[in-house]
Amino acid sequence: MDGIRSLFIWLLLGVHYSCYHGRADQIDNLNRLLKAKQLQTSGIRADDSKVDGTTRYESYSPVYVGTHDGLMEHDKIEALPGQPEGVDFKHYAGHVTVDPKAGRALFYYFAESPRDSSTKPLLLWLNGGPGCSSFGYGAMEELGPFRVNSDKKTLFRNPYAWNNVANVIFLESPAGVGFSYSNTSSDYPKLGDKMTADDSYTFLVNWLERFPQYKNRSFYIAGESYAGHYAPQLAATIKSRNKNSNQTTINLKGIAIGNAWIDDNICSKGMYDYFWTHGLNSDETNQGINTHCDFATGNFSDLCNHFQSKGEEEVGELDIYNIYAPPCVPSASKSGSVHDFDACSEDYISSYLNLAEVQKALHVAKATNWESCGDVGWADSPATVLPTIKQLIASGIRVWIYSGDTDGRVPVTSSRYSISSMNLPVSSPWRPWYSNKQVGGYVVGYKGAVFTTIRGAGHMVPSYQPERALTMISAFLQGVLPP
């Protein structure tokens, strides 16, 4: 039943993306995942781990490590086409092979910090989907050093880029996403949570061989949306693999997941509650959902499904990822500003990354029709990652869950319900925090975890509130609550 419920939720996510955001590529990925789970085909199951979340991380055999002599310098970017003047940091891009037999390689973009890069931590950023690009979204639309102008050919600087406070890797994972690829077509139907975690770990071990100066650096993972699966699973993989004395030890310190899909039932309840409390659903529909839907067990009657569908319809045609944001309205070429997020940015990015001169500058291995989300299958997706998150907290890994408060897809209510289910003692009571003398959001500290909101931000927090997002992630890296 959990598997069927999980797929049903992903189907709803897909429908929302198609109706409200105009990003049919992400919808297609989620719809396929849901339909596969609903039918329980091809051996797909809701969770292939024990309830404590540890089974899939019990193998400590060394992973493949290639030869990386000279590849760091090879990957160095001289200049990106259309980049602004005064770029004061080193950046790199290229592929790292994770399976030479299959010819599977993951693409990365790495932006060092402009100041004191030798002492700043290393941060890996992951977007979700599943199967969507951390480079196209994370780097080019959210927290990277550049964004794309509406002319689709030039870039402008993001003064609130996260490489101000860390050296940041953006990883396109799994293979089939963005510029990442496999020469073995049979790899793609096998992709899922487990393979993504395993390949991302192999990528990191090899990347550290290519950039050995970062081997002992404090390491953090951050991401959003379905990275609520990716980040905890990769962190657990690192923790287990670090027990292998014959492999590089990764100095993992913490994870931060934003508007994160963590538990199918809990996040679904939080979504419908958000709809009602924010005036998107009628009283009758809300009452019907709460009367006929058993979110504790995931058992849903036909009446439950009826009222959920009605709840989807009542929301109407708005951007469910930021319920107060204007839609994309194409206009004449104009200079961009991070203070006024352009809803058409995804179109600009896609055009830019498909320019031949851009792909050449990024050291893309072969000419690619870059898309924001990969046409990949999904073989496993647990209904919950809460056991894995609990395991990380118990091991001393810093865990932050943050939430933009205008996102209706994976809303603040879903995050609060997920944290509440872990029954963690409160160590620092709820309070506002500040960025540039304004309330940036609200924060509460728990024993082993922190929950914080970002005021006025949608699903992609750094897109809508870049300054507040930088204040938040700076506090996370320092191990203190936001000011």
XYZ file of C-alpha atoms in Angstrom:
483
model
C 0.000 0.000 0.000
C 2.872 2.400 0.788
C 4.262 1.913 -2.702
C 0.924 2.694 -4.328
C 0.441 5.740 -2.107
C 3.933 7.029 -2.895
C 3.293 6.784 -6.620
C -0.082 8.486 -6.272
C 1.568 11.450 -4.566
C 4.188 11.718 -7.309
C 1.406 11.725 -9.869
C -0.167 14.687 -8.087
C 3.173 16.456 -8.125
C 3.427 15.872 -11.849
C -0.054 17.217 -12.509
C 0.733 20.383 -10.564
C 3.896 21.038 -12.493
C 2.098 20.655 -15.793
C -0.901 22.796 -14.877
C 0.704 25.535 -12.834
C 4.359 25.836 -13.728
C 4.557 25.000 -17.396
C 7.480 22.638 -16.888
C 6.203 19.521 -18.581
C 9.628 17.864 -18.533
C 9.599 17.659 -14.727
C 6.000 16.473 -14.831
C 6.855 13.665 -17.177
C 9.545 12.379 -14.807
C 7.247 12.419 -11.809
C 4.291 10.937 -13.684
C 6.390 8.000 -14.852
C 7.611 7.405 -11.312
C 4.088 7.459 -9.937
C 2.578 5.253 -12.577
C 5.356 2.709 -12.145
C 4.865 2.629 -8.385
C 1.111 2.382 -8.735
C 1.394 -0.645 -10.960
C 4.290 -2.112 -8.957
C 5.955 -3.148 -12.206
C 9.513 -4.194 -12.973
C 10.163 -5.200 -9.387
C 9.772 -1.655 -8.111
C 9.055 -1.415 -4.416
C 8.430 1.410 -2.001
C 11.517 0.817 0.129
C 14.347 -1.680 -0.211
C 15.816 -0.955 3.224
C 15.014 -2.013 6.749
C 12.923 0.316 8.847
C 16.071 1.848 10.366
C 17.240 2.949 6.934
C 20.636 1.255 7.144
C 20.459 -1.869 4.975
C 21.343 -0.348 1.642
C 24.481 1.262 3.094
C 26.141 -1.829 4.546
C 28.634 -2.578 1.749
C 32.056 -1.095 2.382
C 33.959 -2.352 -0.688
C 36.181 0.301 -2.295
C 34.576 1.995 -5.293
C 36.176 2.695 -8.658
C 38.830 5.423 -8.633
C 40.275 6.615 -11.924
C 43.433 8.522 -12.835
C 43.008 12.272 -12.529
C 46.471 13.650 -13.284
C 46.174 16.990 -15.059
C 42.363 16.923 -15.161
C 41.857 19.765 -12.687
C 43.696 22.160 -14.995
C 41.916 20.684 -17.996
C 38.541 21.418 -16.358
C 39.371 25.025 -15.530
C 37.040 27.472 -17.298
C 38.877 30.334 -18.968
C 35.680 32.319 -19.438
C 32.021 31.562 -20.017
C 30.520 33.191 -23.114
C 28.850 36.443 -22.158
C 30.150 36.496 -18.612
C 30.415 39.941 -16.975
C 33.718 41.659 -16.345
C 35.530 41.355 -13.047
C 35.097 37.627 -12.378
C 37.331 37.157 -9.332
C 37.118 33.427 -8.666
C 38.220 30.197 -10.329
C 35.575 27.915 -11.730
C 35.722 24.492 -13.317
C 33.471 22.114 -15.215
C 33.717 18.662 -16.717
C 32.852 15.007 -16.366
C 33.884 12.471 -13.744
C 33.607 8.793 -14.672
C 31.790 6.714 -12.054
C 31.618 3.435 -13.991
C 34.203 2.925 -16.762
C 32.730 -0.397 -17.907
C 29.312 1.151 -18.537
C 30.808 4.446 -19.682
C 28.824 6.336 -17.054
C 30.008 9.850 -16.208
C 28.534 12.700 -14.181
C 28.905 16.385 -15.070
C 29.817 18.988 -12.477
C 30.311 22.730 -12.228
C 32.535 23.980 -9.413
C 32.805 27.584 -8.243
C 35.546 28.414 -5.751
C 35.080 31.226 -3.301
C 36.471 34.609 -4.420
C 38.044 35.123 -0.994
C 39.895 32.681 1.259
C 38.928 29.656 -0.809
C 41.716 27.656 0.862
C 39.988 27.894 4.251
C 36.308 27.823 3.315
C 34.310 24.562 3.450
C 33.237 22.451 0.491
C 29.500 22.335 -0.276
C 27.717 19.992 -2.695
C 24.402 21.240 -4.115
C 21.722 18.840 -5.396
C 18.401 19.592 -7.072
C 15.554 17.127 -7.148
C 12.975 16.075 -9.688
C 13.852 13.254 -9.487
C 16.151 13.582 -12.467
C 16.501 17.382 -12.764
C 19.624 19.468 -13.203
C 21.513 20.964 -10.276
C 23.490 23.025 -12.776
C 20.584 24.496 -14.711
C 18.437 25.138 -11.654
C 20.833 25.435 -8.720
C 23.789 27.130 -10.377
C 22.128 29.197 -13.094
C 18.786 30.074 -11.491
C 19.330 29.986 -7.736
C 22.591 30.124 -5.778
C 25.359 30.077 -8.376
C 27.618 33.023 -9.213
C 25.813 33.858 -12.482
C 22.308 34.096 -13.880
C 21.283 34.336 -17.531
C 19.960 37.565 -19.047
C 16.782 37.601 -21.120
C 18.875 37.868 -24.302
C 19.808 34.204 -23.623
C 23.427 34.916 -24.513
C 24.919 36.888 -21.628
C 25.273 36.472 -17.877
C 24.992 38.772 -14.893
C 26.529 38.365 -11.450
C 24.645 37.110 -8.419
C 26.063 39.062 -5.465
C 24.422 36.605 -3.044
C 25.939 33.468 -4.560
C 26.763 30.780 -2.037
C 30.379 30.611 -3.201
C 30.786 33.770 -1.125
C 30.814 31.510 1.936
C 31.830 28.095 0.562
C 33.435 26.373 -2.399
C 30.398 24.957 -4.199
C 30.019 21.877 -6.428
C 26.874 21.554 -8.541
C 26.370 17.934 -9.594
C 24.082 16.782 -12.405
C 22.962 13.417 -11.093
C 22.068 10.708 -11.971
C 23.335 9.869 -15.462
C 20.885 11.074 -18.067
C 20.405 14.431 -16.346
C 21.774 17.502 -18.106
C 25.251 16.785 -19.446
C 25.677 13.583 -17.408
C 25.448 10.408 -19.449
C 25.947 6.675 -19.759
C 27.127 4.827 -22.859
C 25.051 1.855 -21.704
C 21.401 2.492 -22.455
C 20.272 -0.237 -20.053
C 21.549 1.935 -17.174
C 18.687 4.385 -17.503
C 15.785 2.126 -16.450
C 17.837 1.113 -13.385
C 18.193 4.636 -12.070
C 16.676 5.395 -8.690
C 17.496 6.539 -5.179
C 20.056 3.837 -4.468
C 21.989 4.176 -7.731
C 21.936 7.962 -7.399
C 23.477 7.771 -3.913
C 26.081 5.213 -4.991
C 27.122 7.130 -8.123
C 27.191 10.448 -6.281
C 29.495 8.920 -3.684
C 31.785 7.497 -6.391
C 31.789 10.925 -8.031
C 32.899 12.578 -4.793
C 35.738 10.141 -4.157
C 37.030 10.679 -7.702
C 36.473 14.433 -7.624
C 38.616 14.641 -4.497
C 41.392 12.863 -6.391
C 41.102 15.511 -9.082
C 41.049 18.307 -6.472
C 43.199 16.794 -3.683
C 43.506 20.126 -1.847
C 39.905 19.581 -0.682
C 40.347 16.082 0.722
C 40.416 17.132 4.358
C 38.063 20.084 4.016
C 34.835 20.227 6.017
C 32.132 18.925 3.666
C 28.406 19.717 3.547
C 25.487 18.662 1.350
C 22.569 20.946 0.526
C 19.626 20.609 -1.816
C 15.911 21.082 -2.321
C 12.730 19.218 -3.215
C 13.482 15.548 -4.068
C 16.970 16.186 -2.686
C 15.072 15.519 0.541
C 15.831 11.949 -0.571
C 19.190 12.532 -2.274
C 20.990 14.412 0.504
C 20.182 12.131 3.487
C 20.815 8.998 1.409
C 24.169 10.281 0.146
C 25.124 11.368 3.661
C 24.301 7.883 4.996
C 26.322 6.331 2.176
C 29.310 8.515 3.057
C 29.018 7.632 6.739
C 29.038 3.923 5.942
C 31.743 4.081 3.281
C 34.002 6.130 5.543
C 34.456 2.926 7.545
C 36.537 1.574 4.661
C 40.171 2.327 5.480
C 41.185 1.785 1.829
C 39.060 4.686 0.534
C 39.293 8.467 0.934
C 37.455 9.609 4.068
C 34.999 12.407 3.336
C 34.856 14.914 6.177
C 31.041 15.169 6.260
C 29.726 17.687 8.779
C 26.102 18.334 7.870
C 23.187 18.468 5.445
C 20.626 21.201 4.721
C 17.470 20.333 2.776
C 14.981 22.927 1.564
C 11.260 22.460 0.866
C 12.174 18.811 0.999
C 9.972 15.860 0.110
C 10.693 13.567 3.077
C 7.664 11.365 3.713
C 4.865 10.703 1.224
C 1.957 10.686 3.671
C 3.175 13.467 5.948
C 4.121 15.790 3.088
C 0.801 15.132 1.374
C -1.171 16.090 4.483
C 0.955 19.212 4.862
C 0.244 20.196 1.271
C -3.543 20.024 1.606
C -3.468 21.798 4.960
C -1.406 24.562 3.353
C -3.953 24.876 0.540
C -6.759 25.493 3.030
C -4.877 27.780 5.418
C -3.741 29.946 2.496
C -7.177 30.346 0.968
C -6.655 27.956 -1.958
C -9.301 25.380 -0.970
C -12.900 25.599 0.221
C -13.989 24.599 3.718
C -16.036 21.743 2.258
C -13.087 20.280 0.364
C -10.784 20.595 3.346
C -13.316 18.878 5.577
C -13.749 16.109 3.000
C -10.017 15.480 2.790
C -9.579 15.359 6.554
C -12.639 13.142 7.010
C -11.934 10.560 4.329
C -8.110 10.483 3.998
C -6.098 8.476 6.519
C -2.687 10.146 6.311
C -1.359 8.068 9.208
C -1.562 4.797 7.267
C -1.821 5.951 3.664
C -5.117 4.123 3.220
C -7.403 6.213 1.058
C -10.993 5.653 0.056
C -12.587 6.649 -3.227
C -14.101 9.637 -1.420
C -10.622 10.653 -0.269
C -9.352 10.570 -3.853
C -12.393 12.549 -4.965
C -11.796 15.350 -2.466
C -8.055 15.430 -3.182
C -8.775 15.838 -6.898
C -11.258 18.582 -6.061
C -8.593 20.264 -3.939
C -6.217 20.236 -6.913
C -8.861 21.780 -9.177
C -9.756 24.520 -6.710
C -6.191 25.815 -6.587
C -6.537 27.041 -10.172
C -3.843 28.076 -12.615
C -1.174 29.636 -10.451
C 2.479 28.856 -9.840
C 2.120 26.329 -7.037
C 5.862 26.653 -6.330
C 5.319 30.272 -5.309
C 1.646 31.019 -4.851
C 2.179 34.808 -4.917
C 4.586 34.965 -7.881
C 3.670 36.414 -11.292
C 3.769 34.041 -14.285
C 6.359 34.023 -17.041
C 5.579 36.866 -19.446
C 8.110 37.061 -22.301
C 9.301 40.593 -22.936
C 11.951 42.545 -24.757
C 15.580 41.970 -23.847
C 16.475 43.525 -20.519
C 19.236 43.391 -17.951
C 18.574 40.979 -15.137
C 18.488 41.608 -11.403
C 18.593 39.072 -8.588
C 16.195 41.306 -6.644
C 13.448 40.784 -9.227
C 13.347 37.100 -10.159
C 12.268 36.529 -13.763
C 9.790 33.644 -14.062
C 11.016 33.066 -17.626
C 14.563 32.272 -16.430
C 14.320 28.584 -17.269
C 13.815 29.440 -20.954
C 16.873 31.712 -20.938
C 18.987 29.028 -19.281
C 17.977 26.287 -21.700
C 18.855 28.449 -24.710
C 22.178 29.497 -23.192
C 23.316 25.985 -22.248
C 22.532 24.714 -25.737
C 24.879 27.195 -27.399
C 27.837 25.315 -28.907
C 30.340 27.848 -27.558
C 28.926 27.474 -24.043
C 29.180 23.691 -24.105
C 32.758 24.000 -25.374
C 33.673 26.382 -22.541
C 32.145 23.933 -20.040
C 34.215 21.040 -21.448
C 31.093 19.052 -22.269
C 32.304 15.684 -23.549
C 29.984 15.539 -26.546
C 27.435 17.848 -28.124
C 24.279 17.583 -26.026
C 20.700 18.725 -26.334
C 20.647 19.984 -22.757
C 17.313 19.826 -20.940
C 16.456 20.830 -17.396
C 15.277 17.299 -16.554
C 16.459 13.946 -17.884
C 14.323 11.359 -19.626
C 15.149 8.647 -17.102
C 13.353 5.811 -15.360
C 13.187 5.473 -11.582
C 13.619 2.050 -10.023
C 13.296 2.736 -6.292
C 11.901 5.492 -4.107
C 11.183 4.820 -0.426
C 7.933 6.183 0.943
C 9.896 7.887 3.738
C 13.483 8.898 4.464
C 12.751 9.835 8.075
C 14.606 6.733 9.401
C 17.720 7.813 7.498
C 17.454 11.384 8.809
C 17.063 10.080 12.368
C 20.135 7.916 11.875
C 22.172 10.929 10.719
C 21.046 13.019 13.693
C 21.983 10.204 16.082
C 25.438 10.004 14.495
C 26.125 13.695 15.148
C 25.661 14.980 11.599
C 24.265 18.527 11.538
C 20.756 18.467 9.999
C 18.894 21.590 8.916
C 15.491 21.598 7.254
C 14.535 24.932 5.742
C 11.385 26.072 3.985
C 10.376 28.970 1.773
C 6.970 29.951 3.119
C 5.192 30.717 -0.187
C 5.722 27.255 -1.707
C 2.506 25.245 -2.024
C 4.069 22.107 -3.471
C 6.273 21.045 -0.531
C 5.116 23.689 1.916
C 6.214 24.808 5.338
C 3.434 22.725 6.897
C 4.870 19.541 5.356
C 8.309 20.334 6.777
C 6.898 21.099 10.228
C 4.864 17.881 10.301
C 7.920 15.854 9.226
C 10.072 17.317 11.996
C 7.309 16.926 14.560
C 7.073 13.219 13.773
C 10.659 12.747 14.997
C 9.759 13.953 18.514
C 13.004 15.876 19.006
C 13.382 17.987 22.170
C 13.377 21.752 21.574
C 16.706 23.352 22.505
C 16.079 26.888 21.225
C 12.491 28.214 21.114
C 10.830 29.559 17.983
C 11.866 33.124 17.149
C 12.282 35.462 14.171
C 15.690 35.870 12.532
C 16.945 38.859 10.574
C 18.683 39.643 7.303
C 19.506 43.212 6.297
C 17.474 44.526 9.269
C 14.308 42.731 8.134
C 12.692 39.533 9.357
C 14.281 36.892 7.160
C 12.189 34.063 8.561
C 11.655 32.069 11.725
C 13.791 29.430 13.384
C 13.524 26.768 16.064
C 16.383 24.635 17.316
C 15.993 20.977 18.258
C 18.406 18.525 19.780
C 20.360 17.495 16.681
C 18.386 19.504 14.114
C 17.249 22.992 13.117
C 14.130 24.094 11.282
C 14.005 27.512 9.682
C 11.664 29.325 7.325
C 12.657 31.901 4.713
C 10.068 34.654 4.513
C 8.704 35.412 1.052
C 10.506 32.553 -0.686
C 9.010 29.907 -2.925
C 10.117 26.349 -3.636
C 13.493 27.482 -5.009
C 14.433 29.627 -2.031
C 17.592 31.350 -3.399
C 15.752 32.399 -6.579
C 13.174 34.472 -4.735
C 15.092 35.566 -1.630
C 18.812 35.371 -2.473
C 20.024 37.623 0.350
C 18.016 35.830 3.020
C 19.081 32.459 1.616
C 22.743 33.483 1.900
C 22.212 34.608 5.506
C 20.601 31.264 6.279
C 23.256 29.054 4.665
C 26.050 31.107 6.236
C 24.607 30.354 9.678
C 24.276 26.658 8.786
C 27.934 26.431 7.766
C 29.013 28.227 10.943
C 26.924 25.926 13.110
C 24.898 28.756 14.655
C 21.268 29.836 14.370
C 20.516 32.704 11.947
C 20.944 36.117 13.615
